[in-house]
Tab-separated table of C-alpha atoms and ligand atoms in Angstrom:
chain	number	residue	atom	x	y	z
A	6	MET	CA	-0.005	0.010	0.008
A	7	LEU	CA	1.423	3.391	-1.033
A	8	ARG	CA	2.002	5.620	2.034
A	9	TYR	CA	4.022	8.662	2.782
A	10	LEU	CA	5.198	10.796	5.677
A	11	THR	CA	6.462	14.354	5.613
A	12	ALA	CA	8.639	16.010	8.285
A	13	GLY	CA	10.140	19.470	8.699
A	14	GLU	CA	9.251	22.989	9.682
A	15	SER	CA	8.763	26.023	7.444
A	16	HIS	CA	11.900	27.866	8.518
A	17	GLY	CA	13.922	24.818	9.569
A	18	LYS	CA	16.801	23.493	7.438
A	19	ALA	CA	14.734	21.190	5.206
A	20	LEU	CA	11.596	19.284	4.557
A	21	VAL	CA	11.680	15.582	4.168
A	22	VAL	CA	9.287	13.103	2.565
A	23	ILE	CA	9.383	9.328	2.530
A	24	VAL	CA	7.220	7.494	0.079
A	25	GLU	CA	6.825	3.767	0.786
A	26	GLY	CA	5.173	1.114	-1.396
A	27	LEU	CA	6.080	2.359	-4.909
A	28	PRO	CA	6.774	-0.491	-7.290
A	29	ALA	CA	10.231	-0.952	-8.752
A	30	GLY	CA	11.121	0.452	-12.176
A	31	LEU	CA	9.319	3.788	-12.011
A	32	PRO	CA	11.352	6.277	-14.036
A	33	ILE	CA	11.926	9.521	-12.089
A	34	THR	CA	14.417	12.348	-12.116
A	35	VAL	CA	15.184	15.209	-9.730
A	36	GLU	CA	14.261	17.574	-12.620
A	37	GLU	CA	10.763	16.062	-13.010
A	38	ILE	CA	10.123	16.497	-9.276
A	39	GLN	CA	11.456	20.047	-9.419
A	40	GLY	CA	9.202	20.739	-12.423
A	41	GLU	CA	6.124	19.863	-10.325
A	42	MET	CA	7.357	21.827	-7.379
A	43	ALA	CA	7.986	24.918	-9.478
A	44	ARG	CA	4.319	24.768	-10.565
A	45	ARG	CA	3.344	25.118	-6.868
A	46	ARG	CA	5.129	28.440	-6.662
A	47	LEU	CA	3.155	29.913	-9.535
A	48	GLY	CA	0.484	32.509	-9.119
A	49	TYR	CA	0.008	36.247	-8.748
A	50	GLY	CA	-0.539	37.108	-5.133
A	51	ARG	CA	2.162	34.890	-3.573
A	52	GLY	CA	4.514	36.521	-1.089
A	53	PRO	CA	8.265	37.217	-1.569
A	54	ARG	CA	9.212	33.798	-0.328
A	55	GLN	CA	8.146	32.044	-3.451
A	56	ARG	CA	10.510	34.151	-5.518
A	57	PHE	CA	13.611	33.023	-3.687
A	58	GLU	CA	12.718	29.391	-2.869
A	59	VAL	CA	14.590	27.282	-5.412
A	60	ASP	CA	13.218	23.754	-4.713
A	61	ASN	CA	16.703	22.372	-4.167
A	62	LEU	CA	16.075	18.726	-3.568
A	63	THR	CA	18.095	15.565	-3.012
A	64	LEU	CA	16.910	12.022	-3.759
A	65	VAL	CA	18.362	10.436	-0.654
A	66	GLY	CA	17.175	6.894	-1.154
A	67	GLY	CA	15.002	4.503	-3.201
A	68	VAL	CA	16.112	5.648	-6.685
A	69	ARG	CA	19.085	4.240	-8.647
A	70	HIS	CA	19.995	5.238	-12.202
A	71	GLY	CA	16.736	7.116	-12.705
A	72	ARG	CA	14.367	4.288	-11.522
A	73	THR	CA	12.727	3.355	-8.280
A	74	LEU	CA	14.044	0.261	-6.551
A	75	GLY	CA	10.851	-0.677	-4.727
A	76	SER	CA	12.436	0.492	-1.512
A	77	PRO	CA	11.175	3.653	0.307
A	78	VAL	CA	11.929	6.816	-1.714
A	79	ALA	CA	13.329	9.531	0.536
A	80	ILE	CA	13.504	13.146	-0.632
A	81	GLU	CA	15.018	16.128	1.131
A	82	ILE	CA	13.998	19.609	0.119
A	83	GLU	CA	16.040	22.558	1.365
A	84	ASN	CA	14.322	25.595	2.851
A	85	THR	CA	16.110	28.402	1.091
A	86	GLU	CA	15.112	30.699	3.864
A	87	TRP	CA	17.385	28.801	6.294
A	88	PHE	CA	20.417	29.653	4.174
A	89	ARG	CA	19.566	33.283	3.658
A	90	SER	CA	19.850	34.489	7.199
A	91	ASP	CA	21.342	33.274	10.474
A	92	LYS	CA	18.137	34.300	12.249
A	93	TRP	CA	16.590	30.936	11.542
A	94	HIS	CA	19.640	28.909	12.758
A	95	ALA	CA	19.049	30.318	16.262
A	96	GLU	CA	15.263	30.568	16.043
A	97	MET	CA	14.854	26.974	14.843
A	98	SER	CA	17.875	25.267	16.430
A	99	PRO	CA	17.169	21.753	17.690
A	100	ALA	CA	19.719	22.335	20.591
A	101	PRO	CA	18.389	23.227	24.056
A	102	GLY	CA	17.499	26.897	24.433
A	103	VAL	CA	14.681	29.477	24.345
A	104	THR	CA	13.549	32.054	21.888
A	105	LYS	CA	14.114	35.734	22.549
A	106	GLU	CA	11.030	36.575	20.583
A	107	PRO	CA	7.998	34.491	21.536
A	108	LEU	CA	4.938	35.093	19.375
A	109	THR	CA	1.977	35.637	21.695
A	110	GLN	CA	-0.606	37.669	19.731
A	111	VAL	CA	-2.264	34.602	18.187
A	112	ARG	CA	-3.865	34.802	14.785
A	113	PRO	CA	-7.617	33.996	14.527
A	114	GLY	CA	-8.127	31.401	11.823
A	115	HIS	CA	-4.641	29.965	12.183
A	116	ALA	CA	-3.507	26.898	14.252
A	117	ASP	CA	-1.727	29.167	16.770
A	118	LEU	CA	-4.070	29.232	19.770
A	119	ALA	CA	-5.619	25.739	19.609
A	120	GLY	CA	-2.099	24.303	18.960
A	121	MET	CA	-0.625	26.171	21.930
A	122	GLN	CA	-3.417	24.976	24.238
A	123	LYS	CA	-3.289	21.430	22.960
A	124	TYR	CA	0.602	21.054	23.206
A	125	GLY	CA	1.289	23.348	26.186
A	126	PHE	CA	3.424	25.843	24.268
A	127	SER	CA	3.954	29.506	25.184
A	128	ASP	CA	5.338	30.582	21.695
A	129	ALA	CA	3.081	30.348	18.655
A	130	ARG	CA	6.079	29.564	16.505
A	131	ASP	CA	6.097	26.024	18.083
A	132	VAL	CA	2.820	25.534	16.237
A	133	LEU	CA	2.954	27.697	13.151
A	134	GLU	CA	6.224	26.305	11.820
A	135	ARG	CA	4.564	22.995	11.143
A	136	ALA	CA	1.067	24.298	10.458
A	137	SER	CA	2.501	26.403	7.620
A	138	ALA	CA	1.614	25.507	4.047
A	139	ARG	CA	5.356	25.270	3.343
A	140	GLU	CA	4.806	21.564	4.196
A	141	THR	CA	2.901	21.175	0.889
A	142	ALA	CA	6.230	21.439	-0.941
A	143	ALA	CA	7.053	17.976	0.452
A	144	ARG	CA	3.657	16.657	-0.541
A	145	VAL	CA	4.117	17.918	-4.068
A	146	ALA	CA	7.405	16.043	-4.372
A	147	ALA	CA	5.570	12.849	-3.363
A	148	GLY	CA	2.726	13.659	-5.732
A	149	ALA	CA	5.211	13.820	-8.646
A	150	LEU	CA	5.942	10.122	-8.066
A	151	ALA	CA	2.184	9.346	-7.778
A	152	LYS	CA	1.564	11.130	-11.091
A	153	LYS	CA	4.345	9.111	-12.750
A	154	LEU	CA	2.867	5.886	-11.452
A	155	LEU	CA	-0.574	6.770	-12.880
A	156	ALA	CA	0.662	7.966	-16.261
A	157	PRO	CA	1.042	4.477	-17.872
A	158	LEU	CA	-2.600	3.774	-16.900
A	159	GLY	CA	-3.557	6.789	-18.978
A	160	VAL	CA	-4.459	8.972	-15.982
A	161	ASN	CA	-4.018	12.689	-16.450
A	162	ILE	CA	-4.583	15.081	-13.554
A	163	LEU	CA	-4.781	18.865	-13.814
A	164	SER	CA	-6.328	21.747	-11.913
A	165	HIS	CA	-7.532	25.227	-12.641
A	166	VAL	CA	-8.630	28.143	-10.455
A	167	ILE	CA	-12.389	28.819	-10.773
A	168	GLN	CA	-12.759	31.504	-8.098
A	169	VAL	CA	-10.537	34.124	-6.407
A	170	GLY	CA	-12.249	36.182	-3.746
A	171	SER	CA	-15.660	37.076	-5.220
A	172	VAL	CA	-14.571	36.637	-8.864
A	173	ARG	CA	-15.838	33.373	-10.402
A	174	ALA	CA	-14.887	31.903	-13.798
A	175	LYS	CA	-17.471	30.783	-16.303
A	176	ALA	CA	-18.694	27.313	-15.440
A	177	ASP	CA	-18.244	25.941	-18.931
A	178	ALA	CA	-14.542	26.696	-19.294
A	179	ARG	CA	-12.933	23.313	-18.384
A	180	PRO	CA	-9.408	22.558	-19.566
A	181	ALA	CA	-8.379	19.279	-21.227
A	182	PRO	CA	-5.033	17.635	-20.458
A	183	SER	CA	-3.481	19.398	-23.464
A	184	ASP	CA	-4.442	22.750	-21.903
A	185	LEU	CA	-2.250	22.341	-18.869
A	186	ALA	CA	0.505	24.609	-20.199
A	187	ALA	CA	-2.032	27.317	-20.945
A	188	VAL	CA	-3.433	27.126	-17.396
A	189	ASP	CA	0.060	27.284	-15.846
A	190	ALA	CA	0.821	30.236	-18.161
A	191	SER	CA	-2.097	32.158	-16.662
A	192	SER	CA	-0.948	34.427	-13.855
A	193	VAL	CA	-3.645	33.004	-11.582
A	194	ARG	CA	-3.870	29.557	-13.191
A	195	CYS	CA	-7.338	30.329	-14.521
A	196	PHE	CA	-8.395	28.781	-17.838
A	197	ASP	CA	-10.757	31.676	-18.779
A	198	PRO	CA	-8.660	34.643	-19.956
A	199	SER	CA	-11.582	37.071	-19.459
A	200	THR	CA	-11.853	36.093	-15.758
A	201	GLU	CA	-8.064	36.168	-15.228
A	202	GLU	CA	-7.986	39.924	-15.498
A	203	ALA	CA	-10.755	40.413	-12.971
A	204	MET	CA	-9.002	37.980	-10.566
A	205	VAL	CA	-5.785	39.905	-10.838
A	206	ALA	CA	-7.615	43.086	-10.139
A	207	GLU	CA	-9.330	41.502	-7.024
A	208	ILE	CA	-5.814	40.445	-5.777
A	209	GLU	CA	-4.402	43.934	-6.394
A	210	ALA	CA	-7.279	45.525	-4.474
A	211	ALA	CA	-6.828	43.211	-1.495
A	212	ALA	CA	-3.001	43.658	-1.612
A	213	LYS	CA	-3.431	47.451	-1.427
A	214	GLU	CA	-5.379	47.082	1.764
A	215	GLY	CA	-2.995	44.484	3.264
A	216	ASP	CA	-5.789	41.931	3.143
A	217	SER	CA	-5.962	38.311	1.896
A	218	LEU	CA	-8.238	36.325	-0.385
A	219	GLY	CA	-9.490	32.727	-0.644
A	220	GLY	CA	-11.075	30.997	-3.540
A	221	VAL	CA	-11.970	27.699	-5.246
A	222	VAL	CA	-10.002	25.331	-7.416
A	223	GLU	CA	-11.187	22.384	-9.555
A	224	VAL	CA	-9.094	19.273	-10.056
A	225	LEU	CA	-9.911	17.202	-13.191
A	226	CYS	CA	-8.770	13.625	-13.588
A	227	TYR	CA	-8.965	12.174	-17.096
A	228	GLY	CA	-8.554	8.463	-17.727
A	229	VAL	CA	-9.196	7.199	-14.232
A	230	PRO	CA	-9.796	3.384	-14.428
A	231	VAL	CA	-13.130	1.947	-13.348
A	232	GLY	CA	-13.308	0.425	-9.886
A	233	LEU	CA	-10.827	2.316	-7.680
A	234	GLY	CA	-12.203	2.539	-4.070
A	235	SER	CA	-15.065	0.335	-2.933
A	236	HIS	CA	-18.705	0.442	-1.781
A	237	VAL	CA	-18.108	-2.265	0.867
A	238	HIS	CA	-16.751	-0.204	3.762
A	239	TRP	CA	-16.774	3.472	4.798
A	240	ASP	CA	-13.029	3.869	4.852
A	241	ARG	CA	-12.542	2.369	1.382
A	242	LYS	CA	-14.909	4.765	-0.395
A	243	LEU	CA	-12.972	6.728	-3.016
A	244	ASP	CA	-14.922	9.954	-2.532
A	245	GLY	CA	-14.360	9.732	1.214
A	246	LEU	CA	-10.626	9.229	0.720
A	247	LEU	CA	-10.518	12.207	-1.704
A	248	ALA	CA	-12.442	14.417	0.725
A	249	GLN	CA	-10.100	13.619	3.599
A	250	ALA	CA	-6.997	14.222	1.461
A	251	ILE	CA	-8.315	17.578	0.144
A	252	MET	CA	-9.473	18.741	3.595
A	253	SER	CA	-5.976	18.070	4.973
A	254	ILE	CA	-4.592	20.861	2.793
A	255	GLN	CA	-3.829	23.999	4.876
A	256	ALA	CA	-6.658	26.591	4.800
A	257	VAL	CA	-9.078	24.356	2.890
A	258	LYS	CA	-12.610	24.530	4.402
A	259	GLY	CA	-14.764	22.880	1.754
A	260	VAL	CA	-14.662	19.997	-0.710
A	261	GLU	CA	-17.067	18.992	-3.444
A	262	ILE	CA	-17.130	15.918	-5.696
A	263	GLY	CA	-18.697	16.659	-9.043
A	264	ASP	CA	-21.642	19.143	-8.742
A	265	GLY	CA	-22.419	17.926	-5.166
A	266	PHE	CA	-23.842	21.149	-3.750
A	267	GLU	CA	-25.757	22.182	-6.838
A	268	VAL	CA	-27.228	18.671	-7.358
A	269	ALA	CA	-28.600	18.787	-3.805
A	270	GLY	CA	-31.190	21.270	-5.019
A	271	ARG	CA	-32.377	19.290	-7.974
A	272	ARG	CA	-34.964	16.545	-8.315
A	273	GLY	CA	-33.681	12.918	-8.579
A	274	SER	CA	-34.905	12.694	-12.179
A	275	ALA	CA	-32.472	15.450	-13.225
A	276	ALA	CA	-29.619	14.757	-10.752
A	277	HIS	CA	-27.883	11.681	-12.109
A	278	ASP	CA	-25.658	10.934	-15.149
A	279	PRO	CA	-27.576	8.671	-17.628
A	280	ILE	CA	-25.697	5.430	-18.582
A	281	VAL	CA	-25.322	4.549	-22.260
A	282	TRP	CA	-23.575	1.742	-24.097
A	283	ASP	CA	-20.881	2.933	-26.525
A	284	ALA	CA	-20.819	0.100	-29.052
A	285	VAL	CA	-17.800	1.469	-30.911
A	286	ALA	CA	-15.568	1.711	-27.914
A	287	GLY	CA	-17.173	-1.350	-26.306
A	288	THR	CA	-17.709	0.473	-23.054
A	289	TYR	CA	-20.320	2.164	-20.885
A	290	ARG	CA	-20.437	5.922	-20.719
A	291	ARG	CA	-22.265	8.515	-18.625
A	292	GLU	CA	-23.907	11.331	-20.574
A	293	SER	CA	-23.011	13.958	-18.036
A	294	ALA	CA	-20.474	14.415	-15.198
A	295	LEU	CA	-22.669	15.538	-12.283
A	296	ALA	CA	-21.388	12.705	-10.007
A	297	GLY	CA	-17.789	13.789	-10.566
A	298	GLY	CA	-16.529	10.365	-11.585
A	299	THR	CA	-17.570	8.324	-8.472
A	300	GLU	CA	-20.654	6.281	-7.674
A	301	GLY	CA	-20.968	4.187	-4.496
A	302	GLY	CA	-17.472	5.154	-3.508
A	303	MET	CA	-15.923	3.743	-6.659
A	304	SER	CA	-14.503	5.377	-9.758
A	305	THR	CA	-16.793	5.039	-12.755
A	306	GLY	CA	-14.128	5.654	-15.419
A	307	GLU	CA	-15.707	9.095	-16.165
A	308	LEU	CA	-14.072	12.430	-15.764
A	309	MET	CA	-13.304	12.879	-12.041
A	310	VAL	CA	-14.051	16.342	-10.675
A	311	VAL	CA	-12.925	17.414	-7.226
A	312	ARG	CA	-13.298	21.005	-5.995
A	313	ALA	CA	-11.583	22.622	-3.004
A	314	ALA	CA	-12.595	25.854	-1.256
A	315	MET	CA	-9.779	27.753	0.509
A	316	LYS	CA	-10.508	30.379	3.164
A	317	PRO	CA	-8.675	33.683	2.925
A	318	LEU	CA	-5.216	33.291	4.668
A	319	ALA	CA	-5.275	34.110	8.333
A	320	THR	CA	-2.070	36.018	8.232
A	321	LEU	CA	-2.629	39.554	6.957
A	322	ASN	CA	-0.001	41.971	5.738
A	323	ARG	CA	-1.932	44.643	7.681
A	324	PRO	CA	-3.153	42.802	10.742
A	325	THR	CA	-6.621	43.913	11.715
A	326	LEU	CA	-8.099	40.704	13.196
A	327	LYS	CA	-9.080	41.078	16.817
A	328	THR	CA	-7.310	38.715	19.213
A	329	VAL	CA	-5.848	38.440	22.699
A	330	ASP	CA	-2.107	38.450	23.784
A	331	VAL	CA	-1.852	35.072	25.528
A	332	VAL	CA	0.640	36.589	28.121
A	333	THR	CA	-1.206	39.777	29.076
A	334	LYS	CA	-4.760	38.616	28.139
A	335	GLU	CA	-5.247	42.070	26.757
A	336	GLU	CA	-7.101	42.735	23.442
A	337	THR	CA	-4.753	43.354	20.458
A	338	VAL	CA	-4.383	42.464	16.825
A	339	SER	CA	-2.574	39.417	15.625
A	340	PHE	CA	1.208	39.500	15.061
A	341	LYS	CA	2.605	40.454	11.729
A	342	GLU	CA	4.285	37.820	9.575
A	343	ARG	CA	5.361	38.034	5.957
A	344	THR	CA	2.595	36.359	3.933
A	345	ASP	CA	0.861	35.843	0.613
A	346	VAL	CA	-2.192	37.849	-0.486
A	347	THR	CA	-3.634	34.577	-1.904
A	348	ALA	CA	-2.327	31.050	-2.391
A	349	VAL	CA	-5.312	29.840	-4.461
A	350	PRO	CA	-3.216	29.188	-7.617
A	351	ALA	CA	-0.849	27.036	-5.585
A	352	LEU	CA	-3.782	25.251	-3.928
A	353	GLY	CA	-4.663	23.829	-7.384
A	354	VAL	CA	-1.280	22.128	-7.691
A	355	VAL	CA	-1.393	20.831	-4.133
A	356	ALA	CA	-4.923	19.514	-4.650
A	357	GLU	CA	-3.758	17.718	-7.847
A	358	THR	CA	-1.059	16.180	-5.651
A	359	MET	CA	-3.435	14.985	-3.022
A	360	VAL	CA	-5.807	13.503	-5.570
A	361	ALA	CA	-2.853	11.806	-7.378
A	362	LEU	CA	-1.669	10.248	-4.090
A	363	VAL	CA	-5.107	8.895	-3.363
A	364	LEU	CA	-5.610	7.544	-6.838
A	365	ALA	CA	-2.125	6.007	-6.950
A	366	ALA	CA	-2.612	4.283	-3.532
A	367	GLU	CA	-6.062	2.912	-4.657
A	368	ALA	CA	-4.721	1.823	-8.069
A	369	GLN	CA	-1.971	-0.090	-6.311
A	370	ARG	CA	-4.462	-1.605	-3.927
A	371	LYS	CA	-6.501	-2.813	-6.924
A	372	PHE	CA	-3.771	-3.818	-9.346
A	373	GLY	CA	-0.845	-4.630	-7.071
A	374	GLY	CA	2.518	-5.498	-8.583
A	375	ASP	CA	6.049	-5.184	-7.268
A	376	SER	CA	7.300	-3.686	-10.545
A	377	VAL	CA	5.715	-1.043	-12.711
A	378	ASP	CA	5.413	-3.594	-15.525
A	379	GLU	CA	3.442	-5.991	-13.391
A	380	PHE	CA	1.219	-3.110	-12.103
A	381	VAL	CA	0.441	-2.013	-15.637
A	382	ARG	CA	-0.088	-5.567	-16.905
A	383	ASN	CA	-2.594	-6.221	-14.149
A	384	ALA	CA	-4.466	-2.992	-14.899
A	385	GLU	CA	-4.580	-3.852	-18.609
A	386	ALA	CA	-5.859	-7.318	-17.879
A	387	PHE	CA	-8.636	-5.890	-15.709
A	388	ALA	CA	-9.607	-3.417	-18.484
A	389	ALA	CA	-9.605	-6.186	-21.063
A	390	GLY	CA	-11.858	-8.269	-18.804
A	391	LEU	CA	-14.375	-5.421	-18.716
A	392	ARG	CA	-14.618	-5.390	-22.494
B	6	EPS	C1	2.952	30.445	4.854
B	6	EPS	C2	3.522	31.699	4.948
B	6	EPS	C3	4.532	32.147	3.982
B	6	EPS	C4	4.388	31.376	2.693
B	6	EPS	C5	4.466	29.887	3.079
B	6	EPS	C6	3.150	29.510	3.751
B	6	EPS	O1	5.812	31.761	4.449
B	6	EPS	P1	6.799	32.803	5.156
B	6	EPS	O2	6.123	33.052	6.478
B	6	EPS	O3	8.097	32.111	5.277
B	6	EPS	O4	6.802	33.961	4.279
B	6	EPS	O5	5.430	31.718	1.798
B	6	EPS	O6	4.562	29.137	1.938
B	6	EPS	C7	5.755	28.565	1.600
B	6	EPS	C8	6.904	28.855	2.220
B	6	EPS	C9	5.720	27.673	0.448
B	6	EPS	O7	6.724	27.169	0.029
B	6	EPS	O8	4.521	27.457	-0.017
B	6	EPS	C10	2.000	29.944	5.915
B	6	EPS	O9	1.864	30.552	6.961
B	6	EPS	O10	1.341	28.926	5.699
């Protein structure tokens, strides 16, 4: 079973991810992983950090001569920040000591206060360093491996931004796999050029006021095989696994499979995707994609659609959110930290990653195989059986 663990703090020396359960023979290079990671830094509205992070990574184990060995793949990703200033060497040192600058004006909407109460900390940095979305860099490195594993099955995963703040893209603009470069070329990773401009203006307006913005991204998965996940038990349902994975992304507050929320207001007679037999292809098809590619907790083989809603970031460039200083108990505003105006364009790439990791794990559960060849052979035999 494919599983992975990340470790590391935002301003520590590095992030680490270990991916266990990949079959042997998966071709992968540092450059491919870096390519995915660079996509995560895209997007108008990111803070200064994304301009100097360089995604310097080392494949520490599990890969030899450009192919996985079937052993755990270990990846270390430097935090460029650590190497830019000595501040972080002292502030994040693992050696015994105390900070000179504890952060005590906790931010509403961030992990600060609940984390300090839960773990008994008196400095919010003990929480925020790990709560930071910097951790998603490690996830994206793992996701690059998951996408490579899914590629020979014909699975193609991409995302696009459909809302930034109050600006929403037209519902019918949905990119195909060949449109990925165009989406990534958009300054906000929006597929609809007419909306892109309005989104940028929305970000500029928020930036001017030191404020932040949330939004919505849509992940599209083309070519997902039939039968990933299962109806037989709650924790094997594919849509449940996808929802958990998406909700685990920092600042995500909502998830939708297909047109879940819109369909809730329809009558049953107009809420489901009609099934037809495609005699030419020798396969069943759905005439629409309302269900988002899952029925009964299993993939149907149709276009998979997963949306994620991100709240506006809780760190503001001009802090105005009312809070309490946990030392004095006096009313104040939350502490100032360098931050992004919005990270919605990056959310799309992280959401792709989480979907890829779920689909890769479920594909491996279904098709097994200790080598990529065996995995692909098994998947092809299953598909041939369906025909
Ligand atoms: C983040 C705050 C910012 C972002 C960071 C996520 O970091 P910093 O406080 O160092 O400026 O840049 O995102 C990343 C570093 C990244 O690589 O995505 C937060 O509080 O979540």
